[in-house]
Each structure stands twice: as structure tokens, then as C-alpha cells.
Amino acid sequence: MPWSLFDILLALPAYALVLFRLVGLALTAPVYGSQMVPARVRVALIMVIAAMIFPQVGGQAPAGLTLTGALLGVVAELMIGLTIGLALSVFVSGVELAGMMVGRQSGIALAQVFDPAQNAEVSILGQLYSITLMTLFLLAGGHRATMAALLDTFDVMPLMSFQFGEPIVVLITEMLTSAFIFGVRLAGPALLALFLASAGLGFLSRTMPQLNILSVGFTVRAVIALGVAGLAIAGSEDLLLDAVWDALETVRVGMGLDPDPIGLTG
């Protein structure tokens, strides 16, 4: 039965609640929040998804909900999407940290590139690590698992029932810790190779004082960093996929959901 204009106006407050939970995800989550995707495309996608799920979850809104009440509730709904998106974005920052550490130790960080997605200069190696992770993230279905996690929150946190508390703080803290550990593990092979190269160049400078160790060492360290980092990325598929799985599982547990990230098993 087609909806009348009056029915649509009555449903707008509840639709706004559903929409803003999705908006929070679209602002911060990997892929969904990427500035590489045109804003109009992201807005259209979120509005369509909200319209698709509204018939199933719109009934959770309190009876007699007005537009004023919905405006107060959209902040809480926005926080749910922001929390999930921010947690996953923190995880992605771990690979950028790995690239930054390798770049600074090798000297490659002196030549940075401008990333329009972040509106800032970033490390070349950081971009390489990040692009690799996001490729595997998409191939593994991480974008579907992210959306599935948000949609599942409607079962455990009905509309206008979200409360910011300790679990959210613990979730962000765990993601920060995991991102740092993940970044160190990913950069480990290159950092170890650079350490050995520095030790070797140090001995060489003692035996051959006439050698300009600064100019030679810079080239050697850059070549070693690029070579070892490339080999490490090529052989770290399992590490990256496990990290994606663990990050999604941590987010689901932190939001009180079933820990199985079903989006990756489909």
C-alpha cells in the first residue's frame, strides 16, 4: 500500500534516527568514509541503505516521537556509527605507523607526498602499506562486515537507547593498543634490516674513513628499506587478514555483538 504524504511526515523522525546511525559510519569508517569517494555518492548510498532497513527497525522508535525529540536522539545515534568507524580507522592507522617508522629510519620520509584524503603530507611507505591493507580489507569483505556490525547494533541497542560508557572507552583503548602492536610487527622486518645495515655501515666507516658514509649510507638504507618492505608486504597476507579479522571481532565484542564477523565469511 503506497504511503501518503502524512505517513511520510510521521515517519521522518524515526528515519532520521536510522539515518544518523549510518551517517556516523560514513564519516569515519574505512572505505565508507574515504574522501576518494565523492560526497554525493556517499550521501546517496547511506540514504538508500537507511531507507532499505527502516521498515525493519523503524518500529523501535518511541511512540509519538516528534522531530524535536529526534533531533535530541540523533546525537546518540551518531555516536554509535562514529564509534565503530573510529575504532576501525584507528586500526588502519597502524599500517600508516609502520610505514612512518620505516620511512623515518631509512630517510625516505624526507620525501613525502600529499594525500588529498587526509589533506596532509604522508609517508610514501605509509601510503604503500595503507593501500595494501585496504585492498585486502575489500577482498576479505571487510566493508560488508563493517556494515553488518552496524546493522546488528539495532538488535542490541534499539533507537534512542545508546549510552556512552566504559565499554566504548575500552574498545577505543584496545584498538589503539592493537594498532600500535600491529604496526610494529608489520615494520619489524624492515627495521631489523635497517639496524643491521646501520651496524655494517658503522664498521665500514671505521675501516674506510675516506668513504663518504653519509651519502653512501643514505642510498644503501633507502634501497634496503624498499626491498625488505616490499618482501615483507608480499609475505604478510596472513598477518594482514588476521589483523582485519581481529579488529572486526574486537569492534563487535566492544559493541556487545556476536564476535563472529559474518561479513568476512560470506
Tab-separated table of N, CA and C in Angstrom, residues 65-143:
chain	number	residue	atom	x	y	z
A	65	LEU	N	6.997	10.003	18.638
A	65	LEU	CA	8.266	10.707	18.504
A	65	LEU	C	8.100	11.915	17.585
A	66	THR	N	8.527	13.043	18.061
A	66	THR	CA	8.438	14.273	17.277
A	66	THR	C	9.801	14.589	16.672
A	67	LEU	N	9.809	15.552	15.769
A	67	LEU	CA	11.059	15.943	15.138
A	67	LEU	C	12.020	16.540	16.159
A	68	THR	N	11.483	17.263	17.144
A	68	THR	CA	12.337	17.825	18.194
A	68	THR	C	12.988	16.723	19.017
A	69	GLY	N	12.205	15.705	19.369
A	69	GLY	CA	12.767	14.579	20.110
A	69	GLY	C	13.801	13.826	19.299
A	70	ALA	N	13.554	13.715	18.005
A	70	ALA	CA	14.507	13.028	17.140
A	70	ALA	C	15.823	13.790	17.052
A	71	LEU	N	15.763	15.108	17.059
A	71	LEU	CA	16.977	15.910	16.999
A	71	LEU	C	17.856	15.672	18.221
A	72	LEU	N	17.224	15.420	19.358
A	72	LEU	CA	17.987	15.111	20.564
A	72	LEU	C	18.563	13.700	20.503
A	73	GLY	N	17.843	12.819	19.822
A	73	GLY	CA	18.289	11.430	19.749
A	73	GLY	C	19.337	11.167	18.683
A	74	VAL	N	19.418	12.027	17.672
A	74	VAL	CA	20.366	11.769	16.590
A	74	VAL	C	21.809	11.837	17.082
A	75	VAL	N	22.066	12.587	18.150
A	75	VAL	CA	23.426	12.664	18.679
A	75	VAL	C	23.875	11.293	19.174
A	76	ALA	N	23.005	10.633	19.919
A	76	ALA	CA	23.335	9.292	20.411
A	76	ALA	C	23.463	8.306	19.267
A	77	GLU	N	22.578	8.405	18.280
A	77	GLU	CA	22.658	7.500	17.127
A	77	GLU	C	23.935	7.753	16.345
A	78	LEU	N	24.307	9.005	16.221
A	78	LEU	CA	25.534	9.346	15.509
A	78	LEU	C	26.749	8.757	16.208
A	79	MET	N	26.721	8.728	17.543
A	79	MET	CA	27.846	8.203	18.306
A	79	MET	C	28.085	6.721	18.036
A	80	ILE	N	27.027	5.977	17.784
A	80	ILE	CA	27.190	4.543	17.512
A	80	ILE	C	27.988	4.340	16.234
A	81	GLY	N	27.580	5.014	15.166
A	81	GLY	CA	28.311	4.894	13.908
A	81	GLY	C	29.721	5.435	14.015
A	82	LEU	N	29.878	6.560	14.724
A	82	LEU	CA	31.205	7.143	14.888
A	82	LEU	C	32.131	6.206	15.657
A	83	THR	N	31.598	5.521	16.662
A	83	THR	CA	32.420	4.625	17.472
A	83	THR	C	32.956	3.472	16.630
A	84	ILE	N	32.081	2.844	15.853
A	84	ILE	CA	32.511	1.730	15.011
A	84	ILE	C	33.509	2.207	13.958
A	85	GLY	N	33.185	3.309	13.291
A	85	GLY	CA	34.068	3.815	12.254
A	85	GLY	C	35.411	4.266	12.803
A	86	LEU	N	35.389	4.953	13.945
A	86	LEU	CA	36.635	5.436	14.538
A	86	LEU	C	37.513	4.284	14.990
A	87	ALA	N	36.907	3.246	15.570
A	87	ALA	CA	37.685	2.093	16.023
A	87	ALA	C	38.414	1.433	14.860
A	88	LEU	N	37.730	1.266	13.738
A	88	LEU	CA	38.362	0.651	12.573
A	88	LEU	C	39.379	1.589	11.930
A	89	SER	N	39.132	2.882	11.974
A	89	SER	CA	40.096	3.838	11.428
A	89	SER	C	41.383	3.833	12.254
A	90	VAL	N	41.251	3.666	13.563
A	90	VAL	CA	42.431	3.562	14.419
A	90	VAL	C	43.255	2.342	14.023
A	91	PHE	N	42.567	1.244	13.714
A	91	PHE	CA	43.269	0.029	13.275
A	91	PHE	C	44.039	0.284	11.980
A	92	VAL	N	43.410	0.963	11.031
A	92	VAL	CA	44.069	1.253	9.759
A	92	VAL	C	45.285	2.152	9.972
A	93	SER	N	45.214	3.021	10.956
A	93	SER	CA	46.351	3.905	11.215
A	93	SER	C	47.584	3.131	11.656
A	94	GLY	N	47.400	1.872	12.089
A	94	GLY	CA	48.542	1.052	12.479
A	94	GLY	C	49.489	0.798	11.319
A	95	VAL	N	48.948	0.567	10.115
A	95	VAL	CA	49.819	0.325	8.965
A	95	VAL	C	50.514	1.614	8.542
A	96	GLU	N	49.839	2.745	8.696
A	96	GLU	CA	50.490	4.018	8.392
A	96	GLU	C	51.624	4.281	9.384
A	97	LEU	N	51.436	3.851	10.623
A	97	LEU	CA	52.500	3.964	11.612
A	97	LEU	C	53.701	3.119	11.207
A	98	ALA	N	53.440	1.911	10.685
A	98	ALA	CA	54.535	1.045	10.237
A	98	ALA	C	55.331	1.725	9.127
A	99	GLY	N	54.635	2.276	8.145
A	99	GLY	CA	55.322	2.955	7.062
A	99	GLY	C	56.096	4.172	7.546
A	100	MET	N	55.535	4.893	8.510
A	100	MET	CA	56.210	6.075	9.037
A	100	MET	C	57.497	5.694	9.757
A	101	MET	N	57.460	4.604	10.550
A	101	MET	CA	58.656	4.184	11.269
A	101	MET	C	59.760	3.767	10.308
A	102	VAL	N	59.395	2.972	9.296
A	102	VAL	CA	60.402	2.530	8.323
A	102	VAL	C	60.931	3.723	7.530
A	103	GLY	N	60.024	4.621	7.146
A	103	GLY	CA	60.439	5.782	6.378
A	103	GLY	C	61.388	6.689	7.138
A	104	ARG	N	61.135	6.893	8.418
A	104	ARG	CA	61.995	7.768	9.211
A	104	ARG	C	63.352	7.115	9.466
A	105	GLN	N	63.374	5.817	9.706
A	105	GLN	CA	64.640	5.141	9.960
A	105	GLN	C	65.503	5.047	8.713
A	106	SER	N	64.875	4.990	7.550
A	106	SER	CA	65.633	4.866	6.301
A	106	SER	C	65.932	6.203	5.649
A	107	GLY	N	65.239	7.251	6.051
A	107	GLY	CA	65.428	8.553	5.442
A	107	GLY	C	64.475	8.830	4.299
A	108	ILE	N	63.664	7.833	3.919
A	108	ILE	CA	62.712	8.025	2.822
A	108	ILE	C	61.633	9.024	3.208
A	109	ALA	N	61.391	9.178	4.500
A	109	ALA	CA	60.355	10.104	4.966
A	109	ALA	C	60.665	11.551	4.605
A	110	LEU	N	61.917	11.815	4.197
A	110	LEU	CA	62.250	13.175	3.772
A	110	LEU	C	61.461	13.571	2.531
A	111	ALA	N	61.121	12.578	1.715
A	111	ALA	CA	60.312	12.829	0.514
A	111	ALA	C	58.903	12.334	0.773
A	112	GLN	N	58.015	13.233	1.144
A	112	GLN	CA	56.644	12.870	1.439
A	112	GLN	C	55.730	13.288	0.293
A	113	VAL	N	54.526	12.738	0.303
A	113	VAL	CA	53.541	13.052	-0.729
A	113	VAL	C	52.303	13.620	-0.057
A	114	PHE	N	51.541	14.374	-0.819
A	114	PHE	CA	50.312	14.973	-0.300
A	114	PHE	C	49.159	14.015	-0.534
A	115	ASP	N	48.483	13.675	0.551
A	115	ASP	CA	47.334	12.775	0.480
A	115	ASP	C	46.062	13.610	0.529
A	116	PRO	N	45.316	13.707	-0.584
A	116	PRO	CA	44.091	14.519	-0.557
A	116	PRO	C	43.021	13.951	0.347
A	117	ALA	N	43.086	12.651	0.637
A	117	ALA	CA	42.089	12.044	1.529
A	117	ALA	C	42.237	12.543	2.952
A	118	GLN	N	43.500	12.805	3.379
A	118	GLN	CA	43.744	13.285	4.730
A	118	GLN	C	44.071	14.769	4.761
A	119	ASN	N	44.218	15.362	3.574
A	119	ASN	CA	44.557	16.786	3.462
A	119	ASN	C	45.849	17.089	4.223
A	120	ALA	N	46.840	16.210	4.049
A	120	ALA	CA	48.108	16.369	4.754
A	120	ALA	C	49.182	15.591	4.016
A	121	GLU	N	50.443	15.879	4.339
A	121	GLU	CA	51.556	15.140	3.775
A	121	GLU	C	51.752	13.848	4.557
A	122	VAL	N	51.970	12.756	3.823
A	122	VAL	CA	52.127	11.447	4.455
A	122	VAL	C	53.358	10.767	3.878
A	123	SER	N	53.801	9.727	4.582
A	123	SER	CA	54.961	8.959	4.147
A	123	SER	C	54.617	8.111	2.919
A	124	ILE	N	55.573	8.003	2.009
A	124	ILE	CA	55.360	7.169	0.820
A	124	ILE	C	55.146	5.721	1.215
A	125	LEU	N	55.990	5.220	2.122
A	125	LEU	CA	55.829	3.845	2.580
A	125	LEU	C	54.525	3.662	3.341
A	126	GLY	N	54.121	4.701	4.083
A	126	GLY	CA	52.840	4.619	4.778
A	126	GLY	C	51.691	4.446	3.808
A	127	GLN	N	51.740	5.163	2.691
A	127	GLN	CA	50.730	5.012	1.655
A	127	GLN	C	50.761	3.617	1.055
A	128	LEU	N	51.962	3.082	0.843
A	128	LEU	CA	52.088	1.737	0.278
A	128	LEU	C	51.479	0.697	1.200
A	129	TYR	N	51.810	0.773	2.479
A	129	TYR	CA	51.237	-0.155	3.453
A	129	TYR	C	49.719	0.015	3.524
A	130	SER	N	49.247	1.257	3.538
A	130	SER	CA	47.817	1.518	3.676
A	130	SER	C	47.037	1.004	2.480
A	131	ILE	N	47.554	1.230	1.277
A	131	ILE	CA	46.865	0.757	0.074
A	131	ILE	C	46.785	-0.765	0.059
A	132	THR	N	47.878	-1.411	0.483
A	132	THR	CA	47.878	-2.880	0.541
A	132	THR	C	46.827	-3.388	1.513
A	133	LEU	N	46.775	-2.768	2.698
A	133	LEU	CA	45.788	-3.202	3.694
A	133	LEU	C	44.365	-2.995	3.205
A	134	MET	N	44.092	-1.832	2.610
A	134	MET	CA	42.733	-1.556	2.170
A	134	MET	C	42.321	-2.484	1.033
A	135	THR	N	43.276	-2.880	0.196
A	135	THR	CA	42.961	-3.847	-0.867
A	135	THR	C	42.543	-5.180	-0.276
A	136	LEU	N	43.318	-5.659	0.705
A	136	LEU	CA	42.963	-6.916	1.364
A	136	LEU	C	41.675	-6.767	2.169
A	137	PHE	N	41.463	-5.596	2.746
A	137	PHE	CA	40.244	-5.327	3.508
A	137	PHE	C	39.011	-5.498	2.616
A	138	LEU	N	39.083	-4.984	1.405
A	138	LEU	CA	37.966	-5.108	0.466
A	138	LEU	C	37.823	-6.536	-0.036
A	139	LEU	N	38.956	-7.169	-0.366
A	139	LEU	CA	38.898	-8.543	-0.877
A	139	LEU	C	38.365	-9.510	0.172
A	140	ALA	N	38.672	-9.243	1.440
A	140	ALA	CA	38.195	-10.108	2.520
A	140	ALA	C	36.758	-9.818	2.919
A	141	GLY	N	36.170	-8.763	2.359
A	141	GLY	CA	34.794	-8.428	2.704
A	141	GLY	C	34.688	-7.578	3.948
A	142	GLY	N	35.742	-6.852	4.272
A	142	GLY	CA	35.707	-6.028	5.470
A	142	GLY	C	34.657	-4.940	5.410
A	143	HIS	N	34.387	-4.414	4.215
A	143	HIS	CA	33.369	-3.372	4.091
A	143	HIS	C	31.985	-3.924	4.396
